[in-house]
N, C-alpha and C. Protein backbone atom coordinates (compact mmCIF):
# COMPACT_ATOMS: atom_id res chain seq x y z
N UNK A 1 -62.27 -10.86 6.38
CA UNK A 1 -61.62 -10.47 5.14
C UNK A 1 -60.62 -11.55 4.74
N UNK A 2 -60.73 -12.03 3.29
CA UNK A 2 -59.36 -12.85 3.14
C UNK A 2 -58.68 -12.27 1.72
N UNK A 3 -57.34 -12.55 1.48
CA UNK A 3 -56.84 -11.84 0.80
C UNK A 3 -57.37 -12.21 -0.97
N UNK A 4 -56.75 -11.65 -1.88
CA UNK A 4 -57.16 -12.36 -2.98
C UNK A 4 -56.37 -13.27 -2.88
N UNK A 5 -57.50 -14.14 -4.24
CA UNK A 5 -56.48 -15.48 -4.27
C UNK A 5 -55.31 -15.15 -5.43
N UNK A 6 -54.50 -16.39 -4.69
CA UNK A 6 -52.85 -16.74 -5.79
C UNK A 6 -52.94 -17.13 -6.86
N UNK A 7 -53.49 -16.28 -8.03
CA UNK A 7 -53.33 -16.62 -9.44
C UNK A 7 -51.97 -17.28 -9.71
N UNK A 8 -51.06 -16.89 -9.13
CA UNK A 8 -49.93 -17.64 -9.73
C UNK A 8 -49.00 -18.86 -9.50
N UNK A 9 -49.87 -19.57 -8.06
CA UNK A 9 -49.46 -20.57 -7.57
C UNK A 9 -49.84 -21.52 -9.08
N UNK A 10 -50.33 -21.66 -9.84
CA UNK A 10 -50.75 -22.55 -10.66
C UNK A 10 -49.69 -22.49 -12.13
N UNK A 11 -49.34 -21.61 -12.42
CA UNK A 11 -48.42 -21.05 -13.45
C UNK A 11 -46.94 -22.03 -13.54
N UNK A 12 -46.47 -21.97 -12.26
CA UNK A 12 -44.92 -22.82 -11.89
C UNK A 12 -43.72 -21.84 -11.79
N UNK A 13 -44.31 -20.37 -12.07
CA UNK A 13 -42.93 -19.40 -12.03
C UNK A 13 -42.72 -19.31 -10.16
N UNK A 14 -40.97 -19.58 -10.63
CA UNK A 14 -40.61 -19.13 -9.21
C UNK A 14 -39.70 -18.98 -9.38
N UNK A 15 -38.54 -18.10 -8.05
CA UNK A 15 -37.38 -17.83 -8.21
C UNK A 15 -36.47 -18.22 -6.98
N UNK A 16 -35.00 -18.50 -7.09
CA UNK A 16 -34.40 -18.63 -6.08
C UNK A 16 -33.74 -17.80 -5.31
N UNK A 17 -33.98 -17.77 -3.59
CA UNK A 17 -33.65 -16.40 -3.34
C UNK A 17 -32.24 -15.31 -3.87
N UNK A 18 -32.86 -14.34 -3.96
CA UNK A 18 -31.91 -12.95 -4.27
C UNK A 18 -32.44 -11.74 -3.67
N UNK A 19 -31.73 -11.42 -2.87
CA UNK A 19 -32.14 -9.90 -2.54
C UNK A 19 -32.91 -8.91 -3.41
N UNK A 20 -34.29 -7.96 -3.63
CA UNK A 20 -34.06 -7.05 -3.62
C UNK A 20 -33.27 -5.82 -3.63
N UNK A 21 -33.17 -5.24 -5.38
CA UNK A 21 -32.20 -4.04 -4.91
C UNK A 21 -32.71 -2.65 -5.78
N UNK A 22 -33.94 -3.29 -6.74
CA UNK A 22 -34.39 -2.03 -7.08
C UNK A 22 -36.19 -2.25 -7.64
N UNK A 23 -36.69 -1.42 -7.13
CA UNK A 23 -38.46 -1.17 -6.88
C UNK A 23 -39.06 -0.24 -8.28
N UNK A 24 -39.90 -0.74 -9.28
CA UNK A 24 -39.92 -0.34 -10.20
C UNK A 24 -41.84 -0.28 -10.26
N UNK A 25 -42.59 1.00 -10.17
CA UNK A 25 -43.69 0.70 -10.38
C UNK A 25 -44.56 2.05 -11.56
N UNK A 26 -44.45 1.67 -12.52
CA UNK A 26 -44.71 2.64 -13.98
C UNK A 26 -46.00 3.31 -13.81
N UNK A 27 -46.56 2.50 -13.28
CA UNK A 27 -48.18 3.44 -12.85
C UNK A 27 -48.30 4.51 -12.11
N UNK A 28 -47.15 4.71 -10.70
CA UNK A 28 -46.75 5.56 -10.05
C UNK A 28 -45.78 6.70 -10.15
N UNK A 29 -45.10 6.30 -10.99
CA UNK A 29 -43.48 6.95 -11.61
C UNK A 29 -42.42 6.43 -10.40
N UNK A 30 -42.50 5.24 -9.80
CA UNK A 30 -41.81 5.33 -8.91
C UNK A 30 -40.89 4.51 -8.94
N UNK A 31 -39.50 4.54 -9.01
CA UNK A 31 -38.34 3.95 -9.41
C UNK A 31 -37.33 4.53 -8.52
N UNK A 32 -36.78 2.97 -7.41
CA UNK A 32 -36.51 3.39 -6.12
C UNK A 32 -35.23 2.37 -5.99
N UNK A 33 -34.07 2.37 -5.02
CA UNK A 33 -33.22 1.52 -4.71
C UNK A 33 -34.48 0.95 -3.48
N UNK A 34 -33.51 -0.59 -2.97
CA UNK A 34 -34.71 -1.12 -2.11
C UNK A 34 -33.34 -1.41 -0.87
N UNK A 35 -33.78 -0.63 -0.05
CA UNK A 35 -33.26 -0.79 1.75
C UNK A 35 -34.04 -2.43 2.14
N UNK A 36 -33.21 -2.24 3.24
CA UNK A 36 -33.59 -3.73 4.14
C UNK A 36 -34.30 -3.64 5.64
N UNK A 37 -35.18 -3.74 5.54
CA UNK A 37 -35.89 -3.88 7.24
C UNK A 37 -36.22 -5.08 8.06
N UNK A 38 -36.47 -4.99 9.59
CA UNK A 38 -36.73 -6.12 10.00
C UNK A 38 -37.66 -5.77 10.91
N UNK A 39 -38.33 -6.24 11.93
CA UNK A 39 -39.23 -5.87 13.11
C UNK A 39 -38.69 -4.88 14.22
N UNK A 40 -39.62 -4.68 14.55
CA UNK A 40 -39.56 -4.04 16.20
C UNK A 40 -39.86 -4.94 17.26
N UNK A 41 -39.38 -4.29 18.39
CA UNK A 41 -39.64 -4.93 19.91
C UNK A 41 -41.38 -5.35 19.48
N UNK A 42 -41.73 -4.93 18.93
CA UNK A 42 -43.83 -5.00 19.06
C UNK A 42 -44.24 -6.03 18.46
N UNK A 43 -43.49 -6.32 17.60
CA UNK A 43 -43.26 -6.91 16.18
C UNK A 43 -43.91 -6.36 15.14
N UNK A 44 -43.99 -5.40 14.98
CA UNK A 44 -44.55 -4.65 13.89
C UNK A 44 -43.23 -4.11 13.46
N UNK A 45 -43.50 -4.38 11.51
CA UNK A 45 -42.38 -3.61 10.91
C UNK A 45 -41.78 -2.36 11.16
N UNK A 46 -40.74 -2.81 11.11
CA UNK A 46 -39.57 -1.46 11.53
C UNK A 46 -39.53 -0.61 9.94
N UNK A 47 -40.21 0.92 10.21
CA UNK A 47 -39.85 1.52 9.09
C UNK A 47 -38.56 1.94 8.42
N UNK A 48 -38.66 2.22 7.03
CA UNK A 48 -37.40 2.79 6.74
C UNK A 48 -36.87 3.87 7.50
N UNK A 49 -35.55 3.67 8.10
CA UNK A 49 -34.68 4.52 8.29
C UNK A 49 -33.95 5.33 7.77
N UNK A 50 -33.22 6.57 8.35
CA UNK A 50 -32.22 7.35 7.75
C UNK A 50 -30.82 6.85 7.75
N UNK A 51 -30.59 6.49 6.37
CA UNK A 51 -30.49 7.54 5.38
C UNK A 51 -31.50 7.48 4.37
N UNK A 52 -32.18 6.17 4.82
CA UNK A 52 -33.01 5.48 3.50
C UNK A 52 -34.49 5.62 3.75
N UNK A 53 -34.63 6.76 4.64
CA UNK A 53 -36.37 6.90 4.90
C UNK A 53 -37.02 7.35 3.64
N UNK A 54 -36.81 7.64 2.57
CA UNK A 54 -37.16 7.73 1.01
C UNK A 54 -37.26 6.60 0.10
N UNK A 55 -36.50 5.28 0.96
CA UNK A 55 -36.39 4.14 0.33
C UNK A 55 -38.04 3.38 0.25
N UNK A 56 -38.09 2.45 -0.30
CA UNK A 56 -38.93 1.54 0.12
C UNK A 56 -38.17 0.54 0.51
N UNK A 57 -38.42 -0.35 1.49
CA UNK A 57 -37.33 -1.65 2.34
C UNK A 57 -38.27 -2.80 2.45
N UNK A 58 -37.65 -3.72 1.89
CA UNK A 58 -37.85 -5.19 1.75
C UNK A 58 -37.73 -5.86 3.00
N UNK A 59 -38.79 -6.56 3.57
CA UNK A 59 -38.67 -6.86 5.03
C UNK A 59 -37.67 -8.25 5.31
N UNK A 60 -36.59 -8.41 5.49
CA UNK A 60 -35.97 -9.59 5.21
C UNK A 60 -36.39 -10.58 5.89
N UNK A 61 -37.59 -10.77 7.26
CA UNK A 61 -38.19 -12.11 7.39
C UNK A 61 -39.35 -12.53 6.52
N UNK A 62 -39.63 -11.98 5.46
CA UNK A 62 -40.01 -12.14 4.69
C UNK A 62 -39.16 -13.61 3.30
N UNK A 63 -39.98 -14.00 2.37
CA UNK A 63 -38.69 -14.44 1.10
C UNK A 63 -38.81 -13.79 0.55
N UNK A 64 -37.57 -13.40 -0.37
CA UNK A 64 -37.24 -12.33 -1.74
C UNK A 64 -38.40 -12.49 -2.62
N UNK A 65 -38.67 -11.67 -3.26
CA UNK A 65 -39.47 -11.03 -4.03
C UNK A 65 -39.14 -12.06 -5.62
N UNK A 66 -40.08 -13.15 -5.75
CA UNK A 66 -40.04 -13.89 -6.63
C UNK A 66 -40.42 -15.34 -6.13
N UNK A 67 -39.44 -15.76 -5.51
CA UNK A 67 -39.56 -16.55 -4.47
C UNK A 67 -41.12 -17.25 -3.96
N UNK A 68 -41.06 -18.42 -4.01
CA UNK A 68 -42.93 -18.89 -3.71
C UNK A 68 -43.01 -18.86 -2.34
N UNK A 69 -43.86 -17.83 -2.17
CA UNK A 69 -44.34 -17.34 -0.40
C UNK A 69 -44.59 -16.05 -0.23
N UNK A 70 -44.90 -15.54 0.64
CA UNK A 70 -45.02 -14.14 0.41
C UNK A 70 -44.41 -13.19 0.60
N UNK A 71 -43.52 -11.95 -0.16
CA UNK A 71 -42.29 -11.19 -0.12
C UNK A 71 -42.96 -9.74 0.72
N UNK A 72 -42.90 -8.90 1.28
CA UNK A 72 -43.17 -7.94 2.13
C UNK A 72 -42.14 -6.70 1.67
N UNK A 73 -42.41 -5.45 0.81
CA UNK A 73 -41.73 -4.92 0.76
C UNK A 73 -42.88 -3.02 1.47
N UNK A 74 -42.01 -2.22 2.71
CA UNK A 74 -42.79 -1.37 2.77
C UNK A 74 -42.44 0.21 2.63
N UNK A 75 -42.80 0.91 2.87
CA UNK A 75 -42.38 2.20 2.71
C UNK A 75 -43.27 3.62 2.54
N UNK A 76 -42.19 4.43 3.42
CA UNK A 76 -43.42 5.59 4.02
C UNK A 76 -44.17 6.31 3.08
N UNK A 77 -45.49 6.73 3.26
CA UNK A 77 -46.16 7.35 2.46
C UNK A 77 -45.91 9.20 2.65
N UNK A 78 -45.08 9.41 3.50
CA UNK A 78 -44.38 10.84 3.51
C UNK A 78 -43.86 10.99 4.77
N UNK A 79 -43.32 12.04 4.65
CA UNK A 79 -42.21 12.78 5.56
C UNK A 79 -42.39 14.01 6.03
N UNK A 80 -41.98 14.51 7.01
CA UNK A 80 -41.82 16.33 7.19
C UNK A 80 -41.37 16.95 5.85
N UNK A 81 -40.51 16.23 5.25
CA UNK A 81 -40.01 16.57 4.13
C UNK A 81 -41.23 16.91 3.18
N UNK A 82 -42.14 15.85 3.24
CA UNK A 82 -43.05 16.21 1.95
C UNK A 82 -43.52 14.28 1.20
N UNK A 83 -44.15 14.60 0.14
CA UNK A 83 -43.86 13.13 -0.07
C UNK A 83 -43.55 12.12 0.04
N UNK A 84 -43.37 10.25 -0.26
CA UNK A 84 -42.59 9.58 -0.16
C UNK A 84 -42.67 8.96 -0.91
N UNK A 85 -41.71 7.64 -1.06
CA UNK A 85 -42.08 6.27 -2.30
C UNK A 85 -43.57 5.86 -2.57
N UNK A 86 -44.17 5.64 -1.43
CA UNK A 86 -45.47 4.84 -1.65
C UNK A 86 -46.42 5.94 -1.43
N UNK A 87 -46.45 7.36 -1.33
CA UNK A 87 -47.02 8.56 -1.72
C UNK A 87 -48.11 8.25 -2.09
N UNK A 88 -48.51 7.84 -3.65
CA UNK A 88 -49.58 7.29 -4.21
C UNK A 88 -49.70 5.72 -4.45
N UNK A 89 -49.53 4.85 -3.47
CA UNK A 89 -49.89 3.57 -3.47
C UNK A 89 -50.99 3.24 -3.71
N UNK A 90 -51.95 4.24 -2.74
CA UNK A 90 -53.37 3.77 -2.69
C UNK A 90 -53.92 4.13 -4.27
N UNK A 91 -53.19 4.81 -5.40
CA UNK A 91 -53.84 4.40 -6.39
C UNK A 91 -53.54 3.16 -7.66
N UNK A 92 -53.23 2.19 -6.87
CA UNK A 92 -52.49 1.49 -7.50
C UNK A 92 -53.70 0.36 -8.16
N UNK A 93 -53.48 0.15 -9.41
CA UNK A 93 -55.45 -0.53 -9.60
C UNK A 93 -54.46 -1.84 -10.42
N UNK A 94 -55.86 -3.11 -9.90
CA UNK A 94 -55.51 -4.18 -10.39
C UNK A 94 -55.48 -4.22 -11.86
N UNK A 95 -53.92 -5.16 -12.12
CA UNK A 95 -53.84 -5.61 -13.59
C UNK A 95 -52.45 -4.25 -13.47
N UNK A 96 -52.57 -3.48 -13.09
CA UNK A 96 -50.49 -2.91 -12.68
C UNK A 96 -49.80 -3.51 -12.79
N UNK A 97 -48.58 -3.33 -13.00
CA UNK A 97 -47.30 -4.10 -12.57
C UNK A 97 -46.54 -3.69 -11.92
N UNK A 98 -45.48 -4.23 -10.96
CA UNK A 98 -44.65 -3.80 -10.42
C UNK A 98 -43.20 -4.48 -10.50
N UNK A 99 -42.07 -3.98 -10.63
CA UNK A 99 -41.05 -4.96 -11.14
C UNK A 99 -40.39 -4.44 -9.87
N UNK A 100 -39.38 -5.72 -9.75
CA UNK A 100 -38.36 -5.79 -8.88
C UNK A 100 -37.55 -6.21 -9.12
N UNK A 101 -36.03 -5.66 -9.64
CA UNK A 101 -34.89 -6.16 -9.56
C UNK A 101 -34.04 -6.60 -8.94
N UNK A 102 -33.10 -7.71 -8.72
CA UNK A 102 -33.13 -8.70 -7.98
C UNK A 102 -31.55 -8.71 -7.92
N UNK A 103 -30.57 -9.08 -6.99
CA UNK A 103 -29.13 -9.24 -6.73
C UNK A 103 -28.66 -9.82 -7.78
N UNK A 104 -29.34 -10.87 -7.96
CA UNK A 104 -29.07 -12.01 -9.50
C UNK A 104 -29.15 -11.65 -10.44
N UNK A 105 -29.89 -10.24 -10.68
CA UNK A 105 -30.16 -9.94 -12.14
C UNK A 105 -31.47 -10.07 -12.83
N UNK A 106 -32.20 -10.78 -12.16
CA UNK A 106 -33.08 -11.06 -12.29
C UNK A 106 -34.50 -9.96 -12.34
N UNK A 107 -35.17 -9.81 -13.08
CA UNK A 107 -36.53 -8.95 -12.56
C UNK A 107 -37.82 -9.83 -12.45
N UNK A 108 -38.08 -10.06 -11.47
CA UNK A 108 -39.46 -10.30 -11.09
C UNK A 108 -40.55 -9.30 -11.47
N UNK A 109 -41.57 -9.75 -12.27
CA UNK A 109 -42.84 -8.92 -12.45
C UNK A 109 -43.80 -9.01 -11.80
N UNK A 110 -44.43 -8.32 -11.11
CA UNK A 110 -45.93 -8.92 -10.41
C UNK A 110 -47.17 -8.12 -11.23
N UNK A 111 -47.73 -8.67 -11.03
CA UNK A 111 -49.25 -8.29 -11.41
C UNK A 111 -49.86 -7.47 -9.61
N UNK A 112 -50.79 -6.73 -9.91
CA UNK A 112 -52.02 -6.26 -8.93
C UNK A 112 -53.35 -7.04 -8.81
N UNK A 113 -53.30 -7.98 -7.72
CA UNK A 113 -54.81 -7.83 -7.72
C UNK A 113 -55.59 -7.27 -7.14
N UNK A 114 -55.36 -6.86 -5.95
CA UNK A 114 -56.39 -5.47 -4.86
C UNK A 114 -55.12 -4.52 -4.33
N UNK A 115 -56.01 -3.21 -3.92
CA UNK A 115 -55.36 -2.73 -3.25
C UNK A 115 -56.43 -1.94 -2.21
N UNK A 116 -56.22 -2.38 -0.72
CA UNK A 116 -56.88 -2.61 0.68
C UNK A 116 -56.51 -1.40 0.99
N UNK A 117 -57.23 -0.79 2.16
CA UNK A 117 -56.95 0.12 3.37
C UNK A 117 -57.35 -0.66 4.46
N UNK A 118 -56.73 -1.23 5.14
CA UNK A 118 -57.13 -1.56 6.98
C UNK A 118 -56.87 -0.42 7.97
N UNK A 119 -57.59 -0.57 8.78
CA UNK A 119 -57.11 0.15 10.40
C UNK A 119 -56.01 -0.49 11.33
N UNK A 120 -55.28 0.09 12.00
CA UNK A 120 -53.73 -0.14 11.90
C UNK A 120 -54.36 -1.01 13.20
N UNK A 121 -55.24 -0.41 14.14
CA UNK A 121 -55.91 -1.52 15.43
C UNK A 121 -56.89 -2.90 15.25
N UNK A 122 -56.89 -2.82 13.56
CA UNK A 122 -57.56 -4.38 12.77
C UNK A 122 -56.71 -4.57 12.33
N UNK A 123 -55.61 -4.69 11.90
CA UNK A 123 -55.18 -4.90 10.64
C UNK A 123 -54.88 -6.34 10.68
N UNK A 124 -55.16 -7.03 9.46
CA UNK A 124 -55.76 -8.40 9.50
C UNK A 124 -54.09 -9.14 8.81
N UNK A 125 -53.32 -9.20 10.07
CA UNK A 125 -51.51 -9.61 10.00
C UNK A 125 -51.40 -10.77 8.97
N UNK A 126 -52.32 -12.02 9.53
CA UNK A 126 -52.13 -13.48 8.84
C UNK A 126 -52.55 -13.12 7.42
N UNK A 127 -53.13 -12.62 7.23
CA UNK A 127 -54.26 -12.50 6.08
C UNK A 127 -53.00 -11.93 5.00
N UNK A 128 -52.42 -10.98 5.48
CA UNK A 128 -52.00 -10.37 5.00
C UNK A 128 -50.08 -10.59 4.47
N UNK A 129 -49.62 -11.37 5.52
CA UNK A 129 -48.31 -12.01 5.52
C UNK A 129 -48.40 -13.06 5.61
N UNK A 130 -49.57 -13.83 5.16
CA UNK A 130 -49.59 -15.76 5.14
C UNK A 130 -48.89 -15.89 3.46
N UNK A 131 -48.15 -16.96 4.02
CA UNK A 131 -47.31 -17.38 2.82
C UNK A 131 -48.62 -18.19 1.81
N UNK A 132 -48.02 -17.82 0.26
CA UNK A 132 -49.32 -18.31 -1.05
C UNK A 132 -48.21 -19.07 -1.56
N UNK A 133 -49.01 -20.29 -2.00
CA UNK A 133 -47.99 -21.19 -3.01
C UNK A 133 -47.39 -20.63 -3.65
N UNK A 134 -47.73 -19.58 -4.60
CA UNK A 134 -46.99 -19.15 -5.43
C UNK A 134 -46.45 -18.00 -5.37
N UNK A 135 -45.24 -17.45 -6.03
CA UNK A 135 -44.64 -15.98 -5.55
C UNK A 135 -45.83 -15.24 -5.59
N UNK A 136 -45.75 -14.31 -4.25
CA UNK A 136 -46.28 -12.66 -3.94
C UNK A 136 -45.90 -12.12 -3.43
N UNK A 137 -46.63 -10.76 -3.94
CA UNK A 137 -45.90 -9.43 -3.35
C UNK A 137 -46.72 -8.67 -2.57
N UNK A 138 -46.32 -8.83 -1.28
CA UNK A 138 -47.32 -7.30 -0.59
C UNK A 138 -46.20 -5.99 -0.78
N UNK A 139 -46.88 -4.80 -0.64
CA UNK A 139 -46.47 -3.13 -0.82
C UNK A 139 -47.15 -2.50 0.27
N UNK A 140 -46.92 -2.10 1.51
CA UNK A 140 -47.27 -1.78 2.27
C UNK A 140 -46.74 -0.51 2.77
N UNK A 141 -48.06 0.65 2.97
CA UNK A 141 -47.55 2.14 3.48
C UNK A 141 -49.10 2.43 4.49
N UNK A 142 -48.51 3.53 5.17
CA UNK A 142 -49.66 3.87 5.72
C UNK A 142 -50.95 5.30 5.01
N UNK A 143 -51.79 4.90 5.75
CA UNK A 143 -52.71 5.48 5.01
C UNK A 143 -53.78 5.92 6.00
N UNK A 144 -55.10 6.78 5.29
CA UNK A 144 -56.44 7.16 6.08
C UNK A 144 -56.19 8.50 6.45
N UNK A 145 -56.54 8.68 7.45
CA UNK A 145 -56.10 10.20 8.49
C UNK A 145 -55.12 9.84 9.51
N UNK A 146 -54.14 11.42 9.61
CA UNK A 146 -52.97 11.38 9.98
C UNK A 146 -54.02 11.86 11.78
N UNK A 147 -53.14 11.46 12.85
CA UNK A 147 -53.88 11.60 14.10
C UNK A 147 -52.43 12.00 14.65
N UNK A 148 -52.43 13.56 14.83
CA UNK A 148 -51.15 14.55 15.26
C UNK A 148 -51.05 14.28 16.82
N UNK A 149 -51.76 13.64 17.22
CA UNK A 149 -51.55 13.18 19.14
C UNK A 149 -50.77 11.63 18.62
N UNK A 150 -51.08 10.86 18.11
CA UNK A 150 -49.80 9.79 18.02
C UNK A 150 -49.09 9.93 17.27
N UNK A 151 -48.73 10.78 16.09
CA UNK A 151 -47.78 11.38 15.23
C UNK A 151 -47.77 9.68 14.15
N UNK A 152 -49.01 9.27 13.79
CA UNK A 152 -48.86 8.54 12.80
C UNK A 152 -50.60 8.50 11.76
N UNK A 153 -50.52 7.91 10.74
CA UNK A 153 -51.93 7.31 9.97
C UNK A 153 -52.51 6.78 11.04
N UNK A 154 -53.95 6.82 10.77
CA UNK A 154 -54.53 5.75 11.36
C UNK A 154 -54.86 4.17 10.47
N UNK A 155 -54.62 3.99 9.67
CA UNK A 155 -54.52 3.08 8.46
C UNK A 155 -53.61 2.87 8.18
N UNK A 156 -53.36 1.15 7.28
CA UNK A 156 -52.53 0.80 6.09
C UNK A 156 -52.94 0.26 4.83
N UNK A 157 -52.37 0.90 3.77
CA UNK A 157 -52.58 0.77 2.76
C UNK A 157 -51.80 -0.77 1.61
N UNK A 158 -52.44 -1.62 1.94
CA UNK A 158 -51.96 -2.85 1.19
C UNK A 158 -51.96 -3.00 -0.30
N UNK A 159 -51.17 -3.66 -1.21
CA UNK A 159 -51.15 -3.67 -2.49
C UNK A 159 -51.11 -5.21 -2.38
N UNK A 160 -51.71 -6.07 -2.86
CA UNK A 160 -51.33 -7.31 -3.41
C UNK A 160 -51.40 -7.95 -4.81
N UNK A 161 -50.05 -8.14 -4.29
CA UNK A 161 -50.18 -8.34 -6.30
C UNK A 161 -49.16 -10.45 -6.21
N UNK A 162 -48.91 -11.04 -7.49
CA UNK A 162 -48.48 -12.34 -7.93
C UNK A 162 -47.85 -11.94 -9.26
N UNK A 163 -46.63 -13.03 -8.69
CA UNK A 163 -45.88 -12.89 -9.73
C UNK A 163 -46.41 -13.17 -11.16
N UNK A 164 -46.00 -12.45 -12.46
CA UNK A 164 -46.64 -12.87 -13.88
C UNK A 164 -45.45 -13.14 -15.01
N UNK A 165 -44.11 -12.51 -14.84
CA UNK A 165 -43.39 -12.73 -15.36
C UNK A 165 -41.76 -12.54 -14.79
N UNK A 166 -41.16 -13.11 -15.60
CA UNK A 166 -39.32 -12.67 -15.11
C UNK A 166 -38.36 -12.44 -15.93
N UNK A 167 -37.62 -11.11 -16.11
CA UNK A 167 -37.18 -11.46 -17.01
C UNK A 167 -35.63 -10.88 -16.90
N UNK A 168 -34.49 -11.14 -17.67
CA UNK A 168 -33.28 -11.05 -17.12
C UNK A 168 -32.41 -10.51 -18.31
């Protein structure tokens, strides 16, 4: 499997880093503050935490979301509670947008071009967090069937999308 290609390495939009601070995706209704995550002992992303397990969290070894390389932002697809941010990710269809507002002020726009399900025991890491010339965005939640003996998905649900516009 390889990912789509970087429509937008060719364009010249890029941005200089700024945090993530708010997750904007109109197709979903989903309009979110953006938490900060980093790895686990496994090295697999560390999910959002409480207070912010409702958040979606921007993986900070990742670059900011604009930025030419690839930005990693993820978040749970539900809770005991019920729902979550990325709830309906998996219907997220190419040619979407997703905006991200930025410390600077800035909003980064991305475009969609696929949106994947892998198996969490394939899941194809490089493919998926290899840096693209040009700004991208992965959106990452889990997905497939829930398996109540490991208390998680057996899947993840990828969004990849490139930056298309910015605007401030």
């Amino acid at each position: 499997w390889a990912p789509p290609r970087d429509p937008g390495a060719a364009d010249g939009l890029a941005l200089p880093a700024a945090p993530p601070t708010r997750l904007t995706i109109p197709a979903l209704g989903v309009r979110a503050r953006v938490a900060r995550a980093g790895l686990l002992p496994d090295g697999t992303l560390q999910p959002p935490r409480p207070p912010h397990e409702d958040r979606p969290a921007w993986y900070t070894g990742s670059v900011t979301p604009g930025e030419a390389g690839t930005a990693v932002i993820e978040g749970h697809l539900d809770s005991s509670a019920g729902p979550s941010v990325f709830f309906r990710l998996g219907r997220l269809r190419p040619g979407q947008h997703v905006r991200v507002r930025r410390a600077d002020g800035a909003t980064a726009v991305f475009t969609v071009d696929a949106v994947r399900r892998f198996p969490k025991d394939g899941f194809p890491a490089r493919a998926v967090y290899a840096d693209t010339p040009g700004p991208s965005l992965r959106l990452i939640t889990c997905g497939g069937r829930f398996d109540p003996a490991a208390r998680h998905y057996r899947d993840n649900t990828v969004a990849f999308a490139h930056l298309t516009a910015i605007s401030r």
